[in-house]
Short mmCIF file of C-alpha atoms in Angstrom, two decimals:
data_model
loop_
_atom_site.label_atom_id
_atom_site.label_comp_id
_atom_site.label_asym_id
_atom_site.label_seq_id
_atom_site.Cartn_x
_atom_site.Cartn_y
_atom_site.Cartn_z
CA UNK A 236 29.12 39.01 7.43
CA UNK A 237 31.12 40.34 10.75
CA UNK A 238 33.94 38.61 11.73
CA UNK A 239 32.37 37.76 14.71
CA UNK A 240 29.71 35.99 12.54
CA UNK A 241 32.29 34.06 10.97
CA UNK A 242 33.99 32.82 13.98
CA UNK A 243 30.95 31.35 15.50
CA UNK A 244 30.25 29.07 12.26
CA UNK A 245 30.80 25.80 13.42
CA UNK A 246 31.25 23.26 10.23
CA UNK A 247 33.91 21.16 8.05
CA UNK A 248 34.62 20.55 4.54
CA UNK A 249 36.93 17.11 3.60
CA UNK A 250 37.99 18.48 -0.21
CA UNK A 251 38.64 16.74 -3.30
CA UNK A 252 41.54 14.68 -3.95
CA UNK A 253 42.40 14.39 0.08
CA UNK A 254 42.63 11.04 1.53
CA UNK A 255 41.91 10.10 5.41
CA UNK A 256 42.44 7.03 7.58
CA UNK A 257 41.23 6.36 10.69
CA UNK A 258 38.60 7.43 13.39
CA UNK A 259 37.47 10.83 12.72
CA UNK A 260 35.07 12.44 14.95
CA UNK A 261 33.53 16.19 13.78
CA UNK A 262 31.81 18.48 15.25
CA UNK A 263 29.09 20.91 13.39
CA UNK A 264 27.58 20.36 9.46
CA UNK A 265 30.15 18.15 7.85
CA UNK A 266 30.73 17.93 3.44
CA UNK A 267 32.85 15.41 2.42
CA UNK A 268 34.10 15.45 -1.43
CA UNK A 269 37.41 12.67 -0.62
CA UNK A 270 37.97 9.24 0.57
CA UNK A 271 37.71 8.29 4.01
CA UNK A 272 38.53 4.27 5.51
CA UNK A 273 37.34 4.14 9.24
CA UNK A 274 34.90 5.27 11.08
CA UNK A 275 33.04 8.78 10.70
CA UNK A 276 31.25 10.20 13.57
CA UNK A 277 29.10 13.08 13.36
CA UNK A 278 28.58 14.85 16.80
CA UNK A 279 26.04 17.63 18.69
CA UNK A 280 23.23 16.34 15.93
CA UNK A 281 24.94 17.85 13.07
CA UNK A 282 24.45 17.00 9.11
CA UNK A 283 26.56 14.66 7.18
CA UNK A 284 26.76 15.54 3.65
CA UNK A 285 28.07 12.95 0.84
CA UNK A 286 29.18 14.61 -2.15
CA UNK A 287 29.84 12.80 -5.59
CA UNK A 288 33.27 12.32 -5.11
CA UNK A 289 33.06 11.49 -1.65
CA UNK A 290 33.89 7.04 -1.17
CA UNK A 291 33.84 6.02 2.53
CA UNK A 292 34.62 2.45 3.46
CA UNK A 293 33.76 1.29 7.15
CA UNK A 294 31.77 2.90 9.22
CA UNK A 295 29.28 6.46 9.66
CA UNK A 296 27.76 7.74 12.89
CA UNK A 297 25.34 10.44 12.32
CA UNK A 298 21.92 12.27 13.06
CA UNK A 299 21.39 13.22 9.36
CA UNK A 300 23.11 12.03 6.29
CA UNK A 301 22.29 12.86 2.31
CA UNK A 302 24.64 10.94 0.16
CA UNK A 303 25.57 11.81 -3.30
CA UNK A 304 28.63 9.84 -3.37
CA UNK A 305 29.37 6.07 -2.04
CA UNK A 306 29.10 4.29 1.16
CA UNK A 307 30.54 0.64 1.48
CA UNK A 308 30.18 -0.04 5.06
CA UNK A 309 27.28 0.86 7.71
CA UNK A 310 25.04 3.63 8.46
CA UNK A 311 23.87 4.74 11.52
CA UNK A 312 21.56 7.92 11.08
CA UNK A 313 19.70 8.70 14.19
CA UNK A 314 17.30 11.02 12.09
CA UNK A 315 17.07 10.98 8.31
CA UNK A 316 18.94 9.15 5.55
CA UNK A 317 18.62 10.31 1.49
CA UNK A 318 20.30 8.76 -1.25
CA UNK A 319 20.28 10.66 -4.16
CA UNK A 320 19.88 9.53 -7.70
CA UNK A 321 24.13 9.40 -8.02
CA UNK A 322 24.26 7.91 -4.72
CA UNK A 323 25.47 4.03 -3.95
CA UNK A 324 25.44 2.32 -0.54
CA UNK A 325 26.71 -1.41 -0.08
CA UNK A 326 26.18 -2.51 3.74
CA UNK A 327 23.88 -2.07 6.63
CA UNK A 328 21.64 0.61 7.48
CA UNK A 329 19.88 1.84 10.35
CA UNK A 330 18.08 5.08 10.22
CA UNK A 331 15.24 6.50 11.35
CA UNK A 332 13.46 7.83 8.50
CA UNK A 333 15.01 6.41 4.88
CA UNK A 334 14.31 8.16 1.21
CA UNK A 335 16.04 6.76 -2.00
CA UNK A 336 15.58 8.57 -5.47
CA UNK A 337 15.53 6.92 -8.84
CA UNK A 338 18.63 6.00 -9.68
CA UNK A 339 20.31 5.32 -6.39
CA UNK A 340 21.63 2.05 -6.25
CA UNK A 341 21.74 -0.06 -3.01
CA UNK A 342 22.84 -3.22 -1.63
CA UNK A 343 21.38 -3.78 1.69
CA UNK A 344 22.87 -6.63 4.10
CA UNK A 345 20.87 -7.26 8.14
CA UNK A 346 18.97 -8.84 9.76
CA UNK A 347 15.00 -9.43 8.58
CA UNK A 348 12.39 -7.93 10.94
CA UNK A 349 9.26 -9.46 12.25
CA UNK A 350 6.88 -7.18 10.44
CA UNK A 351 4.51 -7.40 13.80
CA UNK A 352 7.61 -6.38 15.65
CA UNK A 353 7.20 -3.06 14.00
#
């Protein structure tokens, strides 16, 4: 890879064992593998990736987000929203497109829909 390859990458990585607080608002793919309380926003359409380690508490704004890790708080996922077999979410959701895999373990609060609303 050039350098100038490198310097056009445009993504973040939260690591293990780090701690945030507050409103954080990222640009480009984001993995997080730490704790973060407050509010997560995800900007220019970018990916949010959950890892295993990764515990968020409030709230995520997002086009795509695959979780591996947990989520107590809501989701907002303009696009797609996976939760993988290790993943656990506890709060509301509203995404576009939604795909859970055995395992995953969720606890769902909102407001009921009129099915012929749909």
């Amino acid at each position: 890879m050039k350098e100038s390859d490198f310097k056009s990458l445009n993504f973040t990585l939260l690591g293990k064992n780090s701690e945030y607080e507050g409103d954080l608002r990222i640009s480009g793919d984001t993995v997080v593998n730490c704790k973060v309380i407050g509010t997560l926003t995800i900007l220019d359409g970018a990916k949010l990736t959950l890892e295993r380690d990764a515990s968020i508490e409030g709230s995520i704004y997002c086009k795509d987000i695959e979780i591996f890790g947990e989520v107590k708080g809501s989701i907002t996922a303009a696009g797609s929203m996976t939760v993988r077999a290790s993943g656990k979410v506890s709060g509301t959701i509203n995404a576009q497109n939604l795909s859970v895999y055995p395992g995953a373990l969720l606890n769902i609060e909102g407001k009921a829909q009129d099915q012929d609303a749909l």
